[in-house]
Amino acid sequence: MFVHNLASPSQVGQGGLTRRWREHVTETEYRARRAMTTFVIRRLMQAVMVLFATSLIVFVAVYAIGDPLEILLPSDASETEKAQVARSLGLDLPLPVQYGRFLWAALHGDFGNSFVYNQPAMTVIFERLPATLELTITALLMSLLIGLPMGLWAGNRPGTMVDESIMTGSILGFSLPNFWQGMMLIMIFAVWLGWLPSTGRGEPGTIFGITTSFASWDGIRHLILPAINLSLGNMAVIIRLTRTGVQETLPLDFVKYARARGLSERRILMVHVMKIILIPIVTVIGIEFGTLVAFAVVTETIFAWPGVGKLIIDSISALDRPVVVAYILVMVTLFIAINLAVDVAYSLLDPRIRSRAT
Amino acid sequence: MKFLRRTALAALLAAAALPAHAADLTIGRASEQSSIDPQFSRTGNNQMTATMIFGRLADFDENLQMQPGLAESWKNIDPLTWEINLRTGVTFHDGSPFTADDVIFSLERTDEVPNSPAPFTDMVSAIGAMEKLDDHTIRITTNVPAPTLMEDIGRVFIVSKAATDGMTSDDFNSGKAAIGTGPYKFLSWSPNESLKLEGYDGYWGDKPDFKDVEIRFISNDAARVSALLSGAVDLIDAVPPEDIGWFAKTEGMNVVSTASGRVIYLGLSMREDQAPGVTDLEGNPLPENPFRDARVRKAISLMIDRELIVDRILGGSGIPAGQIGAPGLGGHADVLGPDGRDVEKAAELLAEAGYPDGFGITLSSSNNRFPGDADLVQALGQMLARGGLKVNGVEALPYNVYSKAATNGDYGAFVFSLGASTPTTAPLLLSLLHTYDKDAKKGSFNRVRFSDPEFDAALDVAMQEFDPAKRNALLADATVNVFAGEPVVPLYWQKVHWAMKAGLSIKGGLAEATLPQAVEKAE
């Protein structure tokens, strides 16, 4: 796009130049693509190393915390039962052997069975992941749809009452402890007003064979409070980011030119300024999404939301090692994938970064 | 004709007056089962759920006392032979009749459930051979005389042979194999969320008051309380002690509190020659382990004000204890009360034992195992300091870290708990106070390594006694004798609480179970 605008062949209109331009573009594009491919491959290799290291650290860490047998067995279990369980779960083997077995099976796609549920760890996790994704995606959308306009509004009218109240509100948004805020939401909307339910997912509906809260009114009602609780902190971040972006961009020359051309303030803000400030926001959203999935645990606990956050806390208390290890590997993979996607998207959005890559 | 019409009309009216379902009941429960397979794990959470869906040879009431269940009666022909008469006319949820084949199948399956994290192995380890005499009579031969055979096999849940043969634990979770004889039929389970049940019309016992039941799993205390307040659930268990006073005062709410079988005790390790964390007044190791002297253990017990702990730390949610087995369990010694606080006596005993100026001690505890555990250990530290010991430190750790270290013997003085799940105190005494013997599988939770051969012998004699009443008397005697030497320092038995909407009531007790069949409409 960049090159095309500066030296379009139709402007130059000479055969030789056109050919040179073509060669030039092909060469640049080729190099850019190759750079991108190398970049992606290198990142994937790093990802494999990270996953390997994570699995080792988590495996050893969970082993070091305590003995799952102490927790799994009832308090009147005998030594016979203890030995039987240790044998059947493979806990009687030395740690390196246990890890070796885990690694070998993991390379074949088997991450072991949960000690507690006796189901494949991945099944246990993926059974609960959709509920968490639903919650986090809703929270993310809410924080975007509310945070972005509020930030634009505040940034466009700095120093006014509106700006002051939005900024004060956003300070509350990320400084209130999540669990306390959740309890307040429950007290107000579920206990006093009785408008919204506060526990569980209700009766989710089914669309195209997928069970989701979005498909039934009851499901949506159950989703509202936890999603608000999860989105408030994020919303505050987006408001502040947008406001700063707007304030930094408005004094720039291109805005003055746009004004001089007689464009409406509305168009300047919504189209031209927006384009510039969206780039950092996209990056933040990518990172925040991963964080929301991984740390939805507080909200899930308070609202008894059957997601992975609750699972991981329970699994750590029960020292259910296969689930803990598999969960962390899934989360690491998610973070790596999001980061990669953000980096790629970033370079696609911003021509300057793309040209730097070559 | 007229008569017929009148009868038909009456029947119609009666049918109209009765709603299709007795009522709906939604329970908010703190803990969740890990499987619907009743033989997968015998942790309390799993047994609680299994009791709703499956029957057992013996029924255990809310105070863990045994009554005939699927076995109507049993008799001991000789010390090694038992004859069990099964209840007739009992059907499984799929309508098939319950017979001796199901019992034999269930008992054989008990220790063969793959990857069970807490098998029922010990419950059936005494069985030598099983013989079906007819469809409703079984003869069991044991390897050794087993006076508590019915208590043991009575705890095993009976599954349907036809529905379960060749099935895995997963098939129970999907409902395919979840066919029992219990008061409720399994409808569905969404892990971390809810369990749905429906009353079984063909249940042989008393029909529960509520037919359509949903159990929601809400582990967070505050979330569970708010679920009851917002009307999302009708009843919650494990109500935090600090909320009890508030619930009791609130209009439209009802609270049920009972003692549980869980005892909280202070262990004083006699394992090593030097107890970890125990020092002289300058912080140097002592030449010997003071906890090996019964007078020192008794002195520590006398420094503790149990009433104050129960009153101030637990908000009344405890009963001061002077032994391990709670009142109501067979073998509880009524004559044995809790020690009162007596600092002078404690000082005398310490001086007699050769520590007139006391010694240094470190106290350890979990911080997330039972309500108030971290506060408890701090209070104990203060009480021992006032009693004349020098408290070097108090530490409270998460249970998953703490339990392993406690079992390894890393602590000198440590707070631990032990729950009861049997009708008598025998298993508690056997695992906590019998001499630690890995090969004989005794004393498996004797973390302090207390050892008293006389007590071991008395316990063995009691365990050989076939007459339950005599056995309980022997257990009580052994308890009185062993607690003269303060093997561990019992602190209190926990109280547990349920809160519910007015108009409901629950039969709660030592079993700490929250069962839909125990919920009643209060008058």
XYZ file of N, CA, C and O in Angstrom, chain A residues 243-343:
404
model
N -8.726 7.549 26.042
C -8.689 8.968 26.365
C -7.295 9.541 26.088
O -7.147 10.563 25.441
N -6.273 8.840 26.564
C -4.906 9.308 26.334
C -4.622 9.374 24.843
O -4.037 10.354 24.351
N -5.038 8.337 24.118
C -4.808 8.278 22.671
C -5.434 9.481 21.994
O -4.792 10.163 21.179
N -6.670 9.776 22.345
C -7.381 10.892 21.734
C -6.662 12.199 22.046
O -6.436 13.028 21.166
N -6.256 12.357 23.300
C -5.603 13.608 23.684
C -4.257 13.788 23.014
O -3.856 14.912 22.710
N -3.567 12.660 22.767
C -2.280 12.769 22.092
C -2.450 13.043 20.609
O -1.618 13.687 19.985
N -3.535 12.522 20.037
C -3.711 12.599 18.594
C -4.345 13.915 18.147
O -3.989 14.438 17.092
N -5.258 14.430 18.961
C -5.993 15.638 18.540
C -5.099 16.835 18.166
O -5.386 17.522 17.197
N -3.993 17.114 18.902
C -3.174 18.275 18.525
C -2.302 18.036 17.283
O -1.609 18.940 16.857
N -2.306 16.809 16.736
C -1.397 16.529 15.606
C -1.829 17.284 14.345
O -2.993 17.664 14.178
N -0.859 17.447 13.455
C -1.089 18.253 12.257
C -2.214 17.718 11.386
O -3.034 18.467 10.881
N -2.271 16.389 11.232
C -3.256 15.864 10.274
C -4.687 16.173 10.727
O -5.586 16.325 9.921
N -4.853 16.325 12.054
C -6.181 16.682 12.543
C -6.496 18.125 12.145
O -7.600 18.434 11.706
N -5.469 18.976 12.264
C -5.668 20.379 11.872
C -6.017 20.461 10.391
O -6.923 21.198 9.989
N -5.286 19.704 9.558
C -5.558 19.705 8.116
C -6.976 19.243 7.853
O -7.691 19.796 7.027
N -7.345 18.194 8.584
C -8.693 17.648 8.378
C -9.739 18.704 8.732
O -10.731 18.880 8.022
N -9.475 19.403 9.812
C -10.398 20.487 10.188
C -10.435 21.544 9.094
O -11.482 22.036 8.712
N -9.217 21.885 8.582
C -9.120 22.913 7.555
C -9.884 22.497 6.316
O -10.468 23.318 5.610
N -9.903 21.178 6.060
C -10.644 20.690 4.889
C -12.143 20.731 5.128
O -12.932 20.403 4.257
N -12.531 21.048 6.352
C -13.956 21.208 6.643
C -14.651 19.936 7.062
O -15.871 19.837 7.026
N -13.845 18.930 7.434
C -14.492 17.693 7.912
C -15.159 17.958 9.258
O -14.677 18.773 10.057
N -16.241 17.232 9.496
C -16.936 17.429 10.768
C -16.110 16.841 11.907
O -15.356 15.885 11.706
N -16.222 17.414 13.099
C -15.512 16.923 14.274
C -15.795 15.438 14.476
O -14.923 14.655 14.821
N -17.048 15.099 14.243
C -17.489 13.737 14.434
C -16.703 12.779 13.530
O -16.220 11.747 13.970
N -16.577 13.188 12.255
C -15.878 12.335 11.316
C -14.393 12.260 11.658
O -13.768 11.184 11.583
N -13.826 13.401 12.053
C -12.398 13.411 12.418
C -12.150 12.428 13.554
O -11.252 11.589 13.505
N -13.016 12.492 14.561
C -12.834 11.656 15.754
C -13.080 10.182 15.438
O -12.271 9.318 15.768
N -14.219 9.908 14.800
C -14.640 8.521 14.628
C -13.835 7.805 13.546
O -13.739 6.591 13.560
N -13.313 8.516 12.559
C -12.595 7.838 11.478
C -11.091 8.045 11.594
O -10.336 7.085 11.759
N -10.662 9.304 11.575
C -9.219 9.536 11.444
C -8.477 9.316 12.754
O -7.447 8.637 12.775
N -8.995 9.884 13.821
C -8.332 9.691 15.121
C -8.431 8.225 15.535
O -7.467 7.624 15.991
N -9.612 7.672 15.347
C -9.865 6.290 15.739
C -8.845 5.326 15.128
O -8.325 4.450 15.807
N -8.544 5.526 13.825
C -7.598 4.652 13.126
C -6.266 4.613 13.855
O -5.644 3.561 13.991
N -5.819 5.767 14.311
C -4.506 5.844 14.943
C -4.525 5.191 16.336
O -3.640 4.418 16.678
N -5.571 5.496 17.125
C -5.536 5.014 18.512
C -5.908 3.543 18.627
O -5.667 2.911 19.651
N -6.472 2.990 17.575
C -6.907 1.594 17.652
C -5.732 0.616 17.765
O -5.867 -0.450 18.356
N -4.568 1.019 17.204
C -3.443 0.073 17.178
C -3.009 -0.365 18.587
O -2.986 -1.557 18.874
N -2.701 0.566 19.489
C -2.348 0.090 20.839
C -3.507 -0.634 21.526
O -3.283 -1.576 22.300
N -4.733 -0.215 21.232
C -5.871 -0.863 21.896
C -5.992 -2.325 21.481
O -6.238 -3.197 22.310
N -5.749 -2.583 20.190
C -5.805 -3.978 19.721
C -4.789 -4.825 20.473
O -5.077 -5.936 20.923
N -3.588 -4.277 20.635
C -2.556 -5.028 21.356
C -3.014 -5.335 22.770
O -2.922 -6.464 23.242
N -3.527 -4.322 23.437
C -3.942 -4.513 24.814
C -5.083 -5.528 24.899
O -5.093 -6.397 25.766
N -6.019 -5.447 23.962
C -7.143 -6.375 23.984
C -6.656 -7.814 23.886
O -7.112 -8.701 24.610
N -5.682 -8.024 22.993
C -5.142 -9.374 22.825
C -4.606 -9.904 24.138
O -4.924 -11.012 24.570
N -3.783 -9.088 24.790
C -3.176 -9.537 26.044
C -4.253 -9.698 27.122
O -4.283 -10.679 27.851
N -5.172 -8.728 27.178
C -6.214 -8.771 28.195
C -7.094 -10.009 28.049
O -7.553 -10.572 29.032
N -7.337 -10.415 26.811
C -8.190 -11.579 26.606
C -7.589 -12.808 27.277
O -8.261 -13.530 28.010
N -6.298 -13.008 27.036
C -5.624 -14.139 27.673
C -5.686 -14.031 29.180
O -5.983 -14.998 29.887
N -5.450 -12.826 29.677
C -5.477 -12.622 31.124
C -6.863 -12.917 31.687
O -6.999 -13.555 32.730
N -7.880 -12.471 30.952
C -9.238 -12.698 31.431
C -9.538 -14.193 31.532
O -10.105 -14.663 32.514
N -9.144 -14.943 30.505
C -9.406 -16.387 30.524
C -8.673 -17.023 31.692
O -9.232 -17.806 32.456
N -7.404 -16.642 31.837
C -6.596 -17.308 32.852
C -6.984 -16.883 34.264
O -6.848 -17.646 35.201
N -7.476 -15.653 34.419
C -7.723 -15.165 35.769
C -9.201 -14.879 36.044
O -9.521 -14.067 36.894
N -10.062 -15.551 35.313
C -11.490 -15.388 35.560
C -11.890 -16.062 36.864
O -13.046 -16.028 37.265
N -10.886 -16.655 37.533
C -11.178 -17.518 38.671
C -11.958 -16.825 39.789
O -12.883 -17.404 40.352
N -11.635 -15.570 40.078
C -12.325 -14.895 41.181
C -13.809 -14.760 40.860
O -14.676 -15.124 41.654
N -14.071 -14.274 39.650
C -15.458 -14.111 39.239
C -16.178 -15.464 39.204
O -17.309 -15.595 39.662
N -15.509 -16.468 38.687
C -16.143 -17.783 38.600
C -16.468 -18.332 39.984
O -17.498 -18.961 40.196
N -15.577 -18.094 40.938
C -15.812 -18.608 42.283
C -17.017 -17.918 42.915
O -17.884 -18.567 43.491
N -17.067 -16.594 42.782
C -18.143 -15.861 43.447
C -19.497 -16.182 42.832
O -20.485 -16.337 43.527
N -19.526 -16.317 41.500
C -20.806 -16.529 40.843
C -21.065 -18.014 40.552
O -21.969 -18.336 39.788
N -20.258 -18.889 41.159
C -20.401 -20.335 40.965
C -20.516 -20.663 39.476
O -21.346 -21.452 39.058
N -19.697 -20.016 38.679
C -19.704 -20.217 37.229
C -18.865 -21.456 36.905
O -17.707 -21.530 37.302
N -19.436 -22.435 36.227
C -18.709 -23.709 36.066
C -17.617 -23.657 35.001
O -17.660 -24.383 34.024
N -16.631 -22.817 35.182
C -15.573 -22.683 34.184
C -14.259 -23.298 34.632
O -14.194 -23.982 35.651
N -13.196 -23.020 33.867
C -11.902 -23.626 34.175
C -11.227 -22.977 35.377
O -10.388 -23.590 36.012
N -11.560 -21.727 35.671
C -10.908 -21.041 36.783
C -11.137 -21.777 38.083
O -10.221 -22.044 38.855
N -12.411 -22.148 38.308
C -12.751 -22.895 39.521
C -12.058 -24.253 39.520
O -11.597 -24.728 40.540
N -12.010 -24.843 38.317
C -11.387 -26.162 38.206
C -9.935 -26.113 38.656
O -9.476 -26.977 39.406
N -9.208 -25.077 38.201
C -7.775 -25.080 38.494
C -7.523 -24.862 39.978
O -6.647 -25.490 40.570
N -8.334 -24.025 40.613
C -8.161 -23.808 42.051
C -8.430 -25.114 42.814
O -7.650 -25.531 43.679
N -9.534 -25.779 42.462
C -9.846 -27.052 43.117
C -8.732 -28.066 42.874
O -8.364 -28.825 43.761
N -8.215 -28.069 41.635
C -7.199 -29.066 41.289
C -5.906 -28.804 42.040
O -5.210 -29.747 42.418
N -5.575 -27.526 42.246
C -4.348 -27.235 42.992
C -4.526 -27.662 44.452
O -3.649 -28.293 45.030
N -5.702 -27.373 45.038
C -5.908 -27.797 46.430
C -5.870 -29.308 46.553
O -5.427 -29.836 47.552
N -6.366 -30.003 45.528
C -6.396 -31.459 45.608
C -5.122 -32.075 45.049
O -4.985 -33.291 45.001
N -4.170 -31.235 44.623
C -2.920 -31.709 44.021
C -3.190 -32.676 42.870
O -2.518 -33.686 42.720
N -4.218 -32.354 42.078
C -4.563 -33.182 40.927
C -3.599 -32.825 39.791
O -3.921 -32.041 38.896
N -2.409 -33.400 39.863
C -1.319 -32.965 39.005
C -1.626 -32.993 37.510
O -1.331 -32.020 36.803
N -2.213 -34.083 36.973
C -2.459 -34.075 35.520
C -3.288 -32.880 35.067
O -2.995 -32.272 34.035
N -4.299 -32.510 35.856
C -5.144 -31.390 35.462
C -4.376 -30.073 35.565
O -4.445 -29.233 34.668
N -3.595 -29.920 36.642
C -2.840 -28.678 36.815
C -1.859 -28.497 35.657
O -1.790 -27.440 35.025
N -1.102 -29.554 35.356
C -0.106 -29.464 34.291
C -0.795 -29.186 32.951
O -0.412 -28.267 32.216
N -1.842 -29.947 32.648
C -2.518 -29.774 31.363
C -3.124 -28.382 31.251
O -3.037 -27.731 30.207
N -3.711 -27.913 32.352
C -4.328 -26.581 32.330
C -3.291 -25.506 32.024
O -3.493 -24.644 31.180
N -2.156 -25.600 32.710
C -1.145 -24.557 32.506
C -0.601 -24.636 31.084
O -0.372 -23.606 30.441
N -0.442 -25.842 30.561
C 0.023 -25.961 29.176
C -0.995 -25.344 28.209
O -0.622 -24.661 27.258
N -2.278 -25.578 28.463
C -3.311 -24.997 27.596
C -3.232 -23.473 27.654
O -3.282 -22.783 26.636
N -3.070 -22.941 28.872
C -3.019 -21.489 29.022
C -1.775 -20.903 28.360
O -1.838 -19.856 27.715
N -0.637 -21.593 28.527
C 0.593 -21.103 27.887
C 0.405 -21.093 26.375
O 0.745 -20.123 25.690
N -0.189 -22.159 25.848
C -0.440 -22.225 24.411
C -1.334 -21.078 23.969
O -1.088 -20.437 22.945
N -2.349 -20.831 24.765
C -3.280 -19.750 24.441
C -2.544 -18.411 24.393
O -2.705 -17.625 23.447
N -1.720 -18.152 25.411
C -0.973 -16.894 25.446
C -0.035 -16.783 24.250
O 0.069 -15.725 23.629
N 0.659 -17.891 23.935
C 1.579 -17.855 22.801
C 0.807 -17.556 21.517
O 1.200 -16.700 20.721
N -0.339 -18.232 21.354
C -1.128 -18.046 20.136
C -1.631 -16.614 20.047
O -1.554 -15.987 18.974
N -2.108 -16.086 21.157
C -2.629 -14.716 21.123
C -1.501 -13.730 20.805
O -1.653 -12.858 19.951
N -0.360 -13.901 21.456
C 0.755 -13.000 21.205
C 1.183 -13.036 19.757
O 1.459 -12.000 19.148
N 1.227 -14.249 19.218
C 1.613 -14.402 17.824
C 0.599 -13.699 16.926
O 0.959 -12.930 16.029
N -0.683 -13.930 17.216
C -1.738 -13.321 16.410
C -1.666 -11.803 16.510
O -1.800 -11.096 15.501
N -1.413 -11.295 17.723
C -1.334 -9.844 17.901
C -0.152 -9.280 17.123
O -0.273 -8.288 16.414
N 1.000 -9.968 17.209
C 2.180 -9.482 16.493
C 1.922 -9.443 14.993
O 2.279 -8.483 14.310
